[in-house]
Amino acid sequence: MRVPPFEYYTGLLKATGLLIAGIIIGSALFMSIYHQHLNDALVDNRELKAKIEKLEQDNDSFKKTRNQQSVINSIDIVVEPGDLNPLDKVTEQEIERRVRSDLSVIKGQKIATFAETPHVYQRLLSQKTYHGILDKDYTVSLKTMLLIQNELRVWVTAKEFKRSTM
């Protein structure tokens, strides 16, 4: 039996190799674009869920205290990065959600009670560590608390918690 000469098939092998390389590169490019769009959709979904949760809590507190003028109705949290590294949106929203749940005891309280003892609420957030936010720990410190009419605005700084190893 005779084997055909290899020189006849070099062009076909080059074309086949180029076709396979194009398929691999094209599929990798498609997967990277698909992953980016999926990641954007997941981040948007999480943002919308956080907004819905905040609006539901605000709506419940407004229903309870709509006729009372001298109580705290809503809490607005602003999270700022403490380091030079900016926080991603998912981390920022999770820290905001946890701080809001810690400060939920303030909702519905009278403004006079809050104004008499603000240091108690400041100590509630001083150097507090939140564990397990996207597999990292964050230390939150209170920067400013501002009470405007029925709304409490809180600015906090969040830094990544570094464990000291001995």
Coordinates of N, CA and C in Angstrom, one line a residue:
M1 N 0.8 -1.2 0.0 CA 0.0 0.0 0.0 C 0.9 1.2 0.0
R2 N 0.5 2.2 -0.8 CA 1.3 3.4 -0.9 C 0.7 4.6 -0.1
V3 N 1.6 5.3 0.5 CA 1.2 6.5 1.3 C 1.3 7.7 0.4
P4 N 0.2 8.6 0.3 CA 0.3 9.7 -0.6 C 1.3 10.7 0.0
P5 N 1.9 11.5 -0.9 CA 3.0 12.5 -0.4 C 2.3 13.6 0.4
F6 N 3.0 14.0 1.5 CA 2.6 14.9 2.5 C 2.5 16.3 1.9
E7 N 3.3 16.6 0.9 CA 3.4 18.0 0.3 C 2.1 18.4 -0.3
Y8 N 1.2 17.5 -0.7 CA 0.0 17.9 -1.3 C -1.0 18.5 -0.3
Y9 N -0.8 18.1 1.0 CA -1.8 18.5 2.0 C -1.4 19.6 3.0
T10 N -0.2 20.3 2.7 CA 0.3 21.3 3.6 C -0.7 22.5 3.6
G11 N -1.2 22.9 2.5 CA -2.1 24.0 2.4 C -3.4 23.7 3.1
L12 N -3.9 22.5 3.0 CA -5.1 22.1 3.7 C -4.9 22.1 5.2
L13 N -3.7 21.6 5.7 CA -3.4 21.6 7.1 C -3.3 23.0 7.7
K14 N -2.7 23.9 6.9 CA -2.6 25.3 7.3 C -4.0 25.9 7.4
A15 N -4.9 25.7 6.5 CA -6.2 26.2 6.5 C -7.0 25.7 7.6
T16 N -6.9 24.4 7.9 CA -7.6 23.7 9.0 C -7.1 24.3 10.3
G17 N -5.8 24.4 10.5 CA -5.2 25.0 11.7 C -5.7 26.4 12.0
L18 N -5.7 27.2 10.9 CA -6.2 28.6 11.0 C -7.7 28.6 11.3
L19 N -8.5 27.7 10.8 CA -9.9 27.6 11.1 C -10.1 27.3 12.6
I20 N -9.4 26.3 13.1 CA -9.5 25.9 14.5 C -9.1 27.0 15.4
A21 N -8.0 27.7 15.1 CA -7.5 28.8 15.9 C -8.6 29.9 15.9
G22 N -9.2 30.2 14.8 CA -10.2 31.2 14.7 C -11.4 30.8 15.6
I23 N -11.8 29.5 15.5 CA -13.0 29.1 16.3 C -12.7 29.3 17.8
I24 N -11.4 28.9 18.2 CA -11.1 29.0 19.7 C -11.0 30.5 20.1
I25 N -10.4 31.3 19.3 CA -10.3 32.8 19.6 C -11.7 33.4 19.6
G26 N -12.5 33.1 18.7 CA -13.9 33.6 18.6 C -14.8 33.2 19.8
S27 N -14.6 31.9 20.2 CA -15.4 31.4 21.3 C -14.9 32.1 22.6
A28 N -13.6 32.3 22.7 CA -13.1 33.0 23.9 C -13.6 34.4 24.0
L29 N -13.6 35.1 22.9 CA -14.1 36.5 22.8 C -15.6 36.5 23.1
F30 N -16.4 35.6 22.6 CA -17.8 35.5 22.9 C -18.0 35.3 24.4
M31 N -17.3 34.4 25.0 CA -17.5 34.1 26.4 C -17.1 35.3 27.3
S32 N -16.1 36.0 26.9 CA -15.7 37.2 27.7 C -16.8 38.3 27.6
I33 N -17.4 38.5 26.4 CA -18.4 39.5 26.3 C -19.7 39.0 27.0
Y34 N -20.0 37.7 26.9 CA -21.2 37.2 27.6 C -21.0 37.3 29.1
H35 N -19.8 37.0 29.6 CA -19.5 37.1 31.1 C -19.7 38.6 31.6
Q36 N -19.2 39.5 30.8 CA -19.3 40.9 31.2 C -20.8 41.4 31.2
H37 N -21.6 41.0 30.3 CA -23.0 41.3 30.3 C -23.7 40.6 31.5
L38 N -23.4 39.4 31.7 CA -24.0 38.7 32.9 C -23.6 39.4 34.2
N39 N -22.4 39.7 34.3 CA -21.9 40.4 35.5 C -22.6 41.7 35.7
D40 N -22.8 42.5 34.6 CA -23.5 43.8 34.7 C -25.0 43.5 35.1
A41 N -25.6 42.5 34.6 CA -27.0 42.2 34.9 C -27.1 41.8 36.4
L42 N -26.1 41.0 36.9 CA -26.2 40.6 38.3 C -26.0 41.8 39.3
V43 N -25.1 42.7 38.9 CA -24.8 43.9 39.7 C -26.1 44.8 39.7
D44 N -26.7 45.0 38.6 CA -27.9 45.8 38.5 C -29.1 45.1 39.3
N45 N -29.1 43.8 39.2 CA -30.2 43.1 40.0 C -30.0 43.3 41.5
R46 N -28.7 43.2 41.9 CA -28.5 43.4 43.4 C -28.8 44.8 43.8
E47 N -28.4 45.8 42.9 CA -28.7 47.2 43.3 C -30.2 47.4 43.4
L48 N -31.0 46.8 42.5 CA -32.4 47.0 42.5 C -33.0 46.3 43.7
K49 N -32.5 45.1 44.1 CA -33.0 44.5 45.3 C -32.8 45.3 46.5
A50 N -31.6 45.9 46.6 CA -31.2 46.8 47.7 C -32.2 48.0 47.8
K51 N -32.4 48.6 46.6 CA -33.4 49.7 46.6 C -34.8 49.3 47.0
I52 N -35.2 48.2 46.6 CA -36.5 47.7 46.9 C -36.6 47.5 48.4
E53 N -35.6 46.8 49.0 CA -35.6 46.6 50.4 C -35.6 47.9 51.2
K54 N -34.8 48.9 50.8 CA -34.8 50.1 51.5 C -36.1 50.9 51.4
L55 N -36.7 50.8 50.2 CA -38.0 51.5 50.0 C -39.1 50.8 50.8
E56 N -39.1 49.5 50.9 CA -40.1 48.8 51.7 C -39.9 49.1 53.2
Q57 N -38.7 49.2 53.7 CA -38.5 49.6 55.1 C -38.9 51.0 55.3
D58 N -38.6 51.9 54.4 CA -39.0 53.3 54.5 C -40.5 53.4 54.5
N59 N -41.2 52.7 53.6 CA -42.6 52.7 53.5 C -43.3 52.2 54.8
D60 N -42.8 51.1 55.4 CA -43.3 50.6 56.6 C -43.2 51.6 57.7
S61 N -42.0 52.3 57.8 CA -41.8 53.2 58.9 C -42.6 54.5 58.7
F62 N -42.8 54.9 57.4 CA -43.7 56.0 57.2 C -45.1 55.7 57.5
K63 N -45.6 54.5 57.3 CA -47.0 54.1 57.6 C -47.2 54.2 59.1
K64 N -46.1 53.7 59.9 CA -46.3 53.7 61.3 C -46.2 55.1 61.9
T65 N -45.4 56.0 61.3 CA -45.2 57.3 62.0 C -45.6 58.5 61.1
R66 N -46.6 58.3 60.2 CA -46.9 59.4 59.3 C -47.6 60.6 60.0
N67 N -48.2 60.3 61.1 CA -48.9 61.4 61.8 C -48.0 62.0 62.9
Q68 N -46.9 61.4 63.1 CA -46.0 62.0 64.2 C -44.9 62.8 63.5
Q69 N -44.7 64.0 64.0 CA -43.7 64.9 63.3 C -42.4 64.9 64.0
S70 N -42.3 64.4 65.2 CA -41.0 64.5 65.9 C -40.3 63.2 66.1
V71 N -40.4 62.3 65.1 CA -39.7 61.0 65.1 C -38.8 60.9 63.9
I72 N -37.8 60.0 64.0 CA -37.0 59.7 62.9 C -37.6 58.7 62.0
N73 N -37.9 59.1 60.7 CA -38.6 58.3 59.8 C -37.7 57.5 58.9
S74 N -36.6 58.0 58.5 CA -35.7 57.3 57.5 C -34.2 57.5 57.9
I75 N -33.4 56.6 57.5 CA -32.0 56.6 57.7 C -31.3 56.5 56.3
D76 N -30.5 57.4 56.0 CA -29.7 57.4 54.7 C -28.3 57.2 55.0
I77 N -27.7 56.2 54.4 CA -26.3 55.8 54.7 C -25.4 56.1 53.5
V78 N -24.3 56.8 53.7 CA -23.3 57.0 52.6 C -22.0 56.3 53.0
V79 N -21.6 55.4 52.2 CA -20.4 54.6 52.5 C -19.2 55.2 51.6
E80 N -18.1 55.6 52.3 CA -17.0 56.1 51.6 C -15.8 55.1 51.8
P81 N -15.0 55.0 50.8 CA -13.8 54.1 51.0 C -12.8 54.8 51.9
G82 N -12.2 54.0 52.8 CA -11.2 54.6 53.7 C -9.8 54.5 53.2
D83 N -9.5 53.5 52.4 CA -8.2 53.4 51.8 C -8.2 54.1 50.4
L84 N -7.1 54.0 49.7 CA -7.1 54.6 48.4 C -7.8 53.7 47.4
N85 N -8.0 52.4 47.8 CA -8.7 51.5 47.0 C -10.2 51.7 47.0
P86 N -10.9 52.0 45.9 CA -12.3 52.2 45.9 C -13.1 50.9 46.1
L87 N -14.2 51.0 46.7 CA -15.1 49.8 46.9 C -15.9 49.5 45.7
D88 N -16.2 48.3 45.4 CA -17.1 48.0 44.3 C -18.5 48.2 44.8
K89 N -19.4 48.2 43.9 CA -20.8 48.6 44.2 C -21.5 47.5 45.1
V90 N -21.2 46.2 44.8 CA -21.8 45.2 45.6 C -21.3 45.2 47.1
T91 N -20.0 45.5 47.3 CA -19.5 45.6 48.6 C -20.1 46.8 49.3
E92 N -20.2 47.9 48.6 CA -20.7 49.1 49.2 C -22.2 49.0 49.6
Q93 N -22.9 48.3 48.8 CA -24.4 48.1 49.1 C -24.5 47.1 50.3
E94 N -23.7 46.1 50.4 CA -23.8 45.2 51.5 C -23.4 45.9 52.8
I95 N -22.4 46.7 52.8 CA -22.0 47.4 54.0 C -23.1 48.4 54.4
E96 N -23.7 49.1 53.4 CA -24.8 50.0 53.6 C -26.0 49.2 54.2
R97 N -26.3 48.1 53.7 CA -27.4 47.3 54.3 C -27.2 46.9 55.7
R98 N -25.9 46.4 56.0 CA -25.6 46.0 57.4 C -25.6 47.2 58.3
V99 N -25.1 48.3 57.9 CA -25.1 49.5 58.8 C -26.6 49.9 59.0
R100 N -27.4 49.9 58.0 CA -28.8 50.3 58.1 C -29.5 49.3 59.1
S101 N -29.2 48.0 59.0 CA -29.9 47.1 60.0 C -29.4 47.3 61.4
D102 N -28.1 47.7 61.6 CA -27.6 48.1 62.9 C -28.3 49.3 63.5
L103 N -28.5 50.3 62.6 CA -29.2 51.5 63.0 C -30.7 51.5 63.0
S104 N -31.3 50.4 62.7 CA -32.7 50.3 62.6 C -33.4 50.5 63.9
V105 N -32.7 50.4 65.0 CA -33.2 50.7 66.4 C -33.6 52.2 66.5
I106 N -32.9 53.0 65.7 CA -33.2 54.5 65.8 C -34.5 54.8 65.1
K107 N -34.9 54.1 64.1 CA -36.2 54.4 63.4 C -37.3 54.4 64.4
G108 N -38.1 55.5 64.3 CA -39.3 55.5 65.1 C -39.1 56.2 66.5
Q109 N -37.8 56.4 66.8 CA -37.5 57.1 68.1 C -37.7 58.6 67.9
K110 N -38.0 59.3 69.0 CA -38.2 60.7 69.0 C -36.9 61.4 68.8
I111 N -37.0 62.5 68.1 CA -35.8 63.3 67.7 C -35.1 63.8 69.0
A112 N -35.9 64.2 70.0 CA -35.3 64.7 71.2 C -34.5 63.7 71.9
T113 N -34.9 62.4 71.9 CA -34.2 61.3 72.6 C -32.9 61.1 71.9
F114 N -32.9 61.2 70.5 CA -31.7 61.0 69.8 C -30.7 62.2 70.0
A115 N -31.2 63.4 70.1 CA -30.4 64.6 70.2 C -29.8 64.6 71.6
E116 N -30.4 64.0 72.6 CA -29.8 64.0 74.0 C -28.6 63.1 74.1
T117 N -28.7 61.9 73.4 CA -27.6 60.9 73.5 C -27.1 60.5 72.2
P118 N -26.5 61.3 71.4 CA -26.0 60.9 70.1 C -24.7 60.0 70.3
H119 N -24.0 60.2 71.4 CA -22.7 59.4 71.6 C -23.0 57.9 71.7
V120 N -24.2 57.5 72.2 CA -24.5 56.1 72.3 C -24.6 55.5 70.9
Y121 N -25.2 56.2 70.0 CA -25.3 55.7 68.6 C -24.0 55.8 67.8
Q122 N -23.2 56.8 68.2 CA -21.8 56.9 67.6 C -21.0 55.7 68.0
R123 N -21.1 55.3 69.3 CA -20.3 54.1 69.7 C -20.8 52.8 69.1
L124 N -22.1 52.8 68.7 CA -22.6 51.6 68.0 C -21.9 51.3 66.7
L125 N -21.3 52.3 66.0 CA -20.6 52.1 64.8 C -19.1 52.4 64.8
S126 N -18.6 52.7 66.0 CA -17.2 53.0 66.1 C -16.3 51.7 65.9
Q127 N -15.6 51.7 64.8 CA -14.6 50.6 64.5 C -15.3 49.2 64.6
K128 N -16.5 49.2 64.0 CA -17.2 47.9 63.9 C -16.7 47.1 62.7
T129 N -16.5 45.8 62.9 CA -16.1 44.9 61.8 C -17.2 44.1 61.3
Y130 N -17.4 44.1 60.0 CA -18.4 43.3 59.3 C -17.6 42.2 58.6
H131 N -18.0 40.9 58.9 CA -17.3 39.8 58.4 C -18.1 39.2 57.2
G132 N -17.3 38.6 56.3 CA -18.0 37.8 55.2 C -18.6 38.6 54.1
I133 N -18.1 39.7 53.7 CA -18.6 40.5 52.6 C -17.8 40.2 51.4
L134 N -18.3 39.3 50.5 CA -17.5 38.8 49.4 C -16.2 38.3 49.8
D135 N -16.2 37.4 50.8 CA -15.0 36.8 51.3 C -13.9 37.7 51.9
K136 N -14.3 38.9 52.3 CA -13.4 39.8 53.0 C -14.1 40.4 54.2
D137 N -13.3 41.0 55.1 CA -13.8 41.6 56.3 C -13.6 43.1 56.1
Y138 N -14.5 43.9 56.6 CA -14.4 45.4 56.5 C -14.6 46.0 57.9
T139 N -13.8 47.0 58.2 CA -14.0 47.8 59.4 C -14.6 49.1 59.0
V140 N -15.7 49.4 59.7 CA -16.5 50.6 59.5 C -16.4 51.5 60.6
S141 N -16.1 52.8 60.3 CA -16.0 53.8 61.4 C -16.9 55.0 61.0
L142 N -17.5 55.5 62.0 CA -18.5 56.6 61.8 C -17.8 57.9 61.5
K143 N -18.2 58.6 60.5 CA -17.6 59.9 60.1 C -18.5 61.0 60.6
T144 N -19.7 61.0 60.2 CA -20.7 62.1 60.5 C -22.1 61.5 60.6
M145 N -22.8 62.1 61.6 CA -24.2 61.8 61.7 C -24.9 63.2 61.7
L146 N -25.9 63.3 60.8 CA -26.6 64.5 60.6 C -28.1 64.3 60.6
L147 N -28.8 65.0 61.5 CA -30.3 64.8 61.6 C -30.9 66.1 60.9
I148 N -31.6 65.8 59.8 CA -32.3 66.9 59.1 C -33.8 66.5 59.1
Q149 N -34.6 67.3 59.8 CA -36.0 67.1 60.0 C -36.3 65.7 60.5
N150 N -36.8 64.8 59.7 CA -37.2 63.5 60.1 C -36.2 62.4 59.6
E151 N -35.1 62.9 58.9 CA -34.2 62.0 58.3 C -32.8 62.0 58.9
L152 N -32.3 60.9 59.2 CA -30.9 60.8 59.8 C -30.0 60.4 58.7
R153 N -29.0 61.2 58.4 CA -28.0 60.9 57.4 C -26.7 60.5 58.1
V154 N -26.1 59.4 57.7 CA -24.9 58.9 58.3 C -23.8 58.6 57.2
W155 N -22.6 59.2 57.5 CA -21.5 59.0 56.6 C -20.5 58.1 57.3
V156 N -20.2 57.0 56.7 CA -19.2 56.0 57.3 C -18.1 55.8 56.3
T157 N -16.9 55.4 56.9 CA -15.8 55.0 56.0 C -15.5 53.6 56.3
A158 N -15.3 52.9 55.2 CA -15.1 51.4 55.2 C -13.7 51.1 54.7
K159 N -12.9 50.3 55.5 CA -11.6 49.9 55.2 C -11.6 48.4 55.2
E160 N -10.7 47.8 54.4 CA -10.6 46.3 54.5 C -9.9 46.0 55.7
F161 N -10.4 45.0 56.5 CA -9.8 44.6 57.7 C -8.7 43.6 57.5
K162 N -7.5 44.0 58.0 CA -6.3 43.2 57.8 C -6.0 42.5 59.1
R163 N -6.0 41.2 59.1 CA -5.7 40.4 60.3 C -4.2 40.4 60.5
S164 N -3.8 40.7 61.8 CA -2.4 40.7 62.1 C -1.9 39.2 62.3
T165 N -0.9 38.8 61.6 CA -0.3 37.5 61.8 C 0.9 37.5 62.7
M166 N 1.0 36.6 63.6 CA 2.1 36.6 64.5 C 3.0 35.4 64.2

